[in-house]
Tab-separated table of C-alpha atoms in Angstrom:
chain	number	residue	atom	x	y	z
A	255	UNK	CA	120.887	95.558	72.451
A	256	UNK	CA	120.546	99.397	73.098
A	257	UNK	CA	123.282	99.652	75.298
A	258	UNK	CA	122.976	101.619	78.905
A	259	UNK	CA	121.026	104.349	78.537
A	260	UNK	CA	121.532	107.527	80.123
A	261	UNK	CA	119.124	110.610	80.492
A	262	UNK	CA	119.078	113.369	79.965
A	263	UNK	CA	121.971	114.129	78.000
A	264	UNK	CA	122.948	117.550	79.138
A	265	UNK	CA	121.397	119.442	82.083
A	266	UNK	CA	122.174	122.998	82.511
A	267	UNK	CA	120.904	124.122	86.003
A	268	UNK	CA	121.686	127.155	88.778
A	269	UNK	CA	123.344	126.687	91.912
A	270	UNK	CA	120.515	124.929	94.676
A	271	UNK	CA	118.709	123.108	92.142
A	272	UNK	CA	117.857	119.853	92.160
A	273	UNK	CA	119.673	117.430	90.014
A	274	UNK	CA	118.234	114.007	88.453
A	275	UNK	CA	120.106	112.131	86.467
A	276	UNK	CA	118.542	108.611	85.048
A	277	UNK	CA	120.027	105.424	84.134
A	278	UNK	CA	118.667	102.094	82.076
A	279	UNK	CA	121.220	99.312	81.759
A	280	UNK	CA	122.153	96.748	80.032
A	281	UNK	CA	118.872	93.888	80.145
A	282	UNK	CA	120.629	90.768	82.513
A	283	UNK	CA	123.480	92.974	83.962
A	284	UNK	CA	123.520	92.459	87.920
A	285	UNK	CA	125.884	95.194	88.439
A	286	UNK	CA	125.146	99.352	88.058
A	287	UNK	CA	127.957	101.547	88.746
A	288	UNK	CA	127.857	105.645	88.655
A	289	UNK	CA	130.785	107.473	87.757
A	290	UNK	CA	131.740	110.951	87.334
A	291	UNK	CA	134.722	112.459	85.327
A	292	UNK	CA	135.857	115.463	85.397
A	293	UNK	CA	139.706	117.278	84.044
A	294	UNK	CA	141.192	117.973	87.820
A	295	UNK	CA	140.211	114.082	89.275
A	296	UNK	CA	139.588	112.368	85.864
A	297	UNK	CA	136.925	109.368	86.287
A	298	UNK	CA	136.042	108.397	89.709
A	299	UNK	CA	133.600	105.398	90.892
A	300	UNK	CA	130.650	107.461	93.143
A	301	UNK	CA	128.178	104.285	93.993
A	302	UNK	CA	127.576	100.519	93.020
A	303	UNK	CA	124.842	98.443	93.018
A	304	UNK	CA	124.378	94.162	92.558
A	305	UNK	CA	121.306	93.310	92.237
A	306	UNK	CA	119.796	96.462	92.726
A	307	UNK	CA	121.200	96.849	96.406
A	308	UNK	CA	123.570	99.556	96.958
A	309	UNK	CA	127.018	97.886	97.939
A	310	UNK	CA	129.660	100.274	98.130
A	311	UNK	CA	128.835	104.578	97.738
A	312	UNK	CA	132.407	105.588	99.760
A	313	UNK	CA	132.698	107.440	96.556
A	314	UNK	CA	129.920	109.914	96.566
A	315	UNK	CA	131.102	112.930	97.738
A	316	UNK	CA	128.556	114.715	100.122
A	317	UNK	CA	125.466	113.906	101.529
A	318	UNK	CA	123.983	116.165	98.806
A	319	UNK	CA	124.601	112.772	96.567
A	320	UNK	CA	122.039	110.011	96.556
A	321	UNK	CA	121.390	107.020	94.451
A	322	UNK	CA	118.513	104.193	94.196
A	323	UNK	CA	117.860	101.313	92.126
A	324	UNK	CA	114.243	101.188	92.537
A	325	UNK	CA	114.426	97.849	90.222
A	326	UNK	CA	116.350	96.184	87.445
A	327	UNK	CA	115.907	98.151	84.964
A	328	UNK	CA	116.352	101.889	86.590
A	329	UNK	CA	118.075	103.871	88.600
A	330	UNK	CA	118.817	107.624	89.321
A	331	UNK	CA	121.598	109.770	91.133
A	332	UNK	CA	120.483	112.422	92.416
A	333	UNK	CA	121.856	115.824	93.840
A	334	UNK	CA	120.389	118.454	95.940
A	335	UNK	CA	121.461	121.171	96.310
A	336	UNK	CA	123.718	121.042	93.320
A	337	UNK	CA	127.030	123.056	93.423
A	338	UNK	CA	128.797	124.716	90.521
A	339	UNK	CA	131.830	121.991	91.561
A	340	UNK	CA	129.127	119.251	90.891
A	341	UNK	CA	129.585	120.525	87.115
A	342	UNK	CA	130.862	116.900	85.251
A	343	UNK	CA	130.116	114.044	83.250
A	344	UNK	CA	128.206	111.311	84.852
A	345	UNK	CA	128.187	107.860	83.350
A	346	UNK	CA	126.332	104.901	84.209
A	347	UNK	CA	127.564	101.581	83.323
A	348	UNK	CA	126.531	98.016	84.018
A	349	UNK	CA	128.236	94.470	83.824
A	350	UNK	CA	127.063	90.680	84.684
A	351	UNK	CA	128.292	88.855	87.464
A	352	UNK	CA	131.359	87.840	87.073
A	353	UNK	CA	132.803	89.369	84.649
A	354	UNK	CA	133.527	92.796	86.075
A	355	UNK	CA	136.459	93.744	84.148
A	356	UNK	CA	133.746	94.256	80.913
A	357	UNK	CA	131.858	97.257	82.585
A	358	UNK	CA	129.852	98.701	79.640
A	359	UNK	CA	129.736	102.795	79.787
A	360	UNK	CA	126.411	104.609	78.429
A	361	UNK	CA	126.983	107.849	76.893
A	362	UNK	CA	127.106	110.138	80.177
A	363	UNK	CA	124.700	112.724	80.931
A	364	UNK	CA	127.154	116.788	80.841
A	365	UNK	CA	126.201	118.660	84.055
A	366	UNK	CA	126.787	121.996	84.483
A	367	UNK	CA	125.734	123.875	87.422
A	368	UNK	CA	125.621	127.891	86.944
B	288	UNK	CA	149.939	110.155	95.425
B	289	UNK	CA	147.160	108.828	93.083
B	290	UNK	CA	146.528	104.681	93.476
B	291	UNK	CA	146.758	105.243	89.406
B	292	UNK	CA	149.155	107.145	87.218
B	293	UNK	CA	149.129	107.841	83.739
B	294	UNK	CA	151.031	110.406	81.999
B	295	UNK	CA	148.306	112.448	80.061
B	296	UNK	CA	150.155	113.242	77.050
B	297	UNK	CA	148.726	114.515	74.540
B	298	UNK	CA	150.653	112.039	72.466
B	299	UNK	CA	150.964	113.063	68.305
B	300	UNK	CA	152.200	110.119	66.213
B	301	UNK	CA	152.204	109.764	62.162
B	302	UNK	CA	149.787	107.124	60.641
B	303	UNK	CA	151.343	103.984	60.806
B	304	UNK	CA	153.906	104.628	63.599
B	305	UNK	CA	154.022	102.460	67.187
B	306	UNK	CA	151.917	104.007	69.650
B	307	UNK	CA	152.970	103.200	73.657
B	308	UNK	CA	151.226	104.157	76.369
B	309	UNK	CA	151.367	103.128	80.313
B	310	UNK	CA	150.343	103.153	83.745
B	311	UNK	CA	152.067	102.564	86.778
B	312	UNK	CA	150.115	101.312	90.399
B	313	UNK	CA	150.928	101.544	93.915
B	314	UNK	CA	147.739	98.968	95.278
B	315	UNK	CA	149.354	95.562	95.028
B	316	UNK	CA	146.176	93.930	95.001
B	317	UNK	CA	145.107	94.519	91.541
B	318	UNK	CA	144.671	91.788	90.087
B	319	UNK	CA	142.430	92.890	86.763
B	320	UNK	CA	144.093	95.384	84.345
B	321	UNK	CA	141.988	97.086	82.063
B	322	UNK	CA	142.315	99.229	78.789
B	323	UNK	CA	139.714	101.703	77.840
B	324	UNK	CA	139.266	104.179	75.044
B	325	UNK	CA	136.883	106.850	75.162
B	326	UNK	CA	136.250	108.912	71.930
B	327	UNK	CA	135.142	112.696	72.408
B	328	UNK	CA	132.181	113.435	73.951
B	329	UNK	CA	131.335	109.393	74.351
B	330	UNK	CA	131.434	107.287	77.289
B	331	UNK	CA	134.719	104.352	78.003
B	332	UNK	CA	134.355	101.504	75.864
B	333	UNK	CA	136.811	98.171	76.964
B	334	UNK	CA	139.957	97.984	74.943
B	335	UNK	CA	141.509	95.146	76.521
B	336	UNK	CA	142.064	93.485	79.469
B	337	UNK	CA	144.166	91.078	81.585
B	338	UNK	CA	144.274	89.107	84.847
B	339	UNK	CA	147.563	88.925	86.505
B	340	UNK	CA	150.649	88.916	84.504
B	341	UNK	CA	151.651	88.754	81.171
B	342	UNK	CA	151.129	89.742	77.741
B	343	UNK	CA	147.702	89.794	75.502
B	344	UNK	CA	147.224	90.626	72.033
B	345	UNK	CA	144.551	91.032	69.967
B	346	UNK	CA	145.098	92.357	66.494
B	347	UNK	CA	146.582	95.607	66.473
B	348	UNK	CA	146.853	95.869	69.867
B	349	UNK	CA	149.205	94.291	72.751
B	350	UNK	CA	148.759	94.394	76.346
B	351	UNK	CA	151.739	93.591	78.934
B	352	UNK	CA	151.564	93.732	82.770
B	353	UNK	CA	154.399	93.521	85.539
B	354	UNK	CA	153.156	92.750	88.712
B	355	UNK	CA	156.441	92.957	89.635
B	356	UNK	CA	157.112	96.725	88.432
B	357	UNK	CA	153.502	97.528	89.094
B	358	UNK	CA	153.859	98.987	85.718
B	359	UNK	CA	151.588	98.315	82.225
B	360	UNK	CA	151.515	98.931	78.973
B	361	UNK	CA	149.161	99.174	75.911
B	362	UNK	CA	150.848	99.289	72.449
B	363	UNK	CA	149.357	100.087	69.028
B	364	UNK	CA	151.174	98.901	65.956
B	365	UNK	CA	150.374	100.377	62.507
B	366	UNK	CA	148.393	103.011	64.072
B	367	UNK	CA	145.083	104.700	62.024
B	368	UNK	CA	143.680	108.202	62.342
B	369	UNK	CA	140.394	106.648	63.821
B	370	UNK	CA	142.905	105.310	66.867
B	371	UNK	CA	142.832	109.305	68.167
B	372	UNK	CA	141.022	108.892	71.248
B	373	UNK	CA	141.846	108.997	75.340
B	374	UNK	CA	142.936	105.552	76.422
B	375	UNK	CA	142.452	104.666	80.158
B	376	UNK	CA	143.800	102.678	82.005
B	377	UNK	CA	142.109	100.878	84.779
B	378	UNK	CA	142.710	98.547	87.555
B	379	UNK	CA	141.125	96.726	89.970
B	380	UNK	CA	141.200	94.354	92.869
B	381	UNK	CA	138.399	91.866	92.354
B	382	UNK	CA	135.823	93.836	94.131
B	383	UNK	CA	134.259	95.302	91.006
B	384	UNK	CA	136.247	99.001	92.035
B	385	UNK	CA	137.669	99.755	88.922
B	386	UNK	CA	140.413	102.833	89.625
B	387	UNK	CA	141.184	104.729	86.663
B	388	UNK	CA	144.203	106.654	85.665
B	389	UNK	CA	143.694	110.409	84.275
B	390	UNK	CA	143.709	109.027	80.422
B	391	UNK	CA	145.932	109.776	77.639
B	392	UNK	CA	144.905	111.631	74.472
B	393	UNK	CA	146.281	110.686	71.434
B	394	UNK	CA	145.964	112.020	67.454
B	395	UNK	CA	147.295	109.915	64.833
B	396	UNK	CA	148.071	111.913	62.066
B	397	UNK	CA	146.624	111.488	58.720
């Protein structure tokens, strides 16, 4: 298997840009989670998703944030305007049902926002 | 106060030596205790983990949780330069909310 696949893998941008980051996971997984780590908060859970139905976003941190999971196989976070405080790593990982303590991380896409 | 600590080091050790690292919890329903390591520039990848209490090992590497203490612990015996990574903790509930702690860096030196 490929693994979760994240795109792109850096993004360089300027403040009030729009920001798409893309995610493929794991074939079979149920669950899609988006994270975001930076050095001051360390890695912190933004938005969910089972079965392609968001479940829990109390992490994303301003309405400037949005997610989907258009289907099974993709989803995107998105951010508009971005911020130079949106600067990060953003991971995607997925998991089955179940067994949520295996969480499998892509490689994380490196934002920063001039 | 942070539902997760962990002391980020760095922590410096000699090939071959014990490597200990921890965590300690204030949310006393975790239930699922997670260990990740995350090599530079890469994303998490799962250590170890345990439900509940007690210990779990699995080769090189042992696992211990108090529920009591809310405190755990990941050791590494006869530690290997390729061991230098950031090891996470994490923690959850059962609701699929994994909480991390800020990571530890460690170099084992050749």
């Amino acid at each position: 298997d490929a693994g979760v696949i994240q795109s792109p893998r850096h993004e360089v941008t300027e403040m009030g840009q729009e920001v798409t980051l893309r995610c493929k996971p794991i074939s079979g997984h149920d669950y899609l989670f988006w994270y975001r780590q930076t050095m001051m908060r360390g890695l912190e859970l933004l938005i969910y998703f089972n079965n392609n139905v968001p479940i829990d976003d109390s992490g994303m941190p301003e309405d400037r944030f949005s997610a989907k999971m258009p289907n099974a196989s993709f989803s995107t976070l998105k951010i508009q305007p971005s911020e130079p405080r949106d600067s990060a790593v953003y991971f995607c990982a997925s998991s089955f049902e179940g067994v949520q303590e295996t969480q499998y991380f892509g490689p994380g896409t490196r934002l920063l926002v001039l | 106060q942070k539902e997760v600590e962990q002391d980020p080091g760095p922590l410096s050790v000699p090939e071959g030596a014990i490597v200990s690292l921890n965590c300690t919890y204030s949310n006393s329903a975790f239930q699922y205790f997670m260990w990740y390591r995350q090599y530079s520039r890469k994303g998490p990848e799962l250590l170890m983990y345990t439900y509940s209490s007690g210990n779990k090992e699995d080769g090189r590497f042992t696992a211990q949780v108090d529920k009591s203490s809310k405190y755990i612990s990941l050791f590494i015996r006869d530690s290997q330069p390729s061991d230098s990574a950031t090891y996470l903790c994490a923690m959850s509930a059962g609701d699929y909310k994994l909480s991390f702690g800020a990571g530890t860096t460690v170099t084992v030196r050749a």
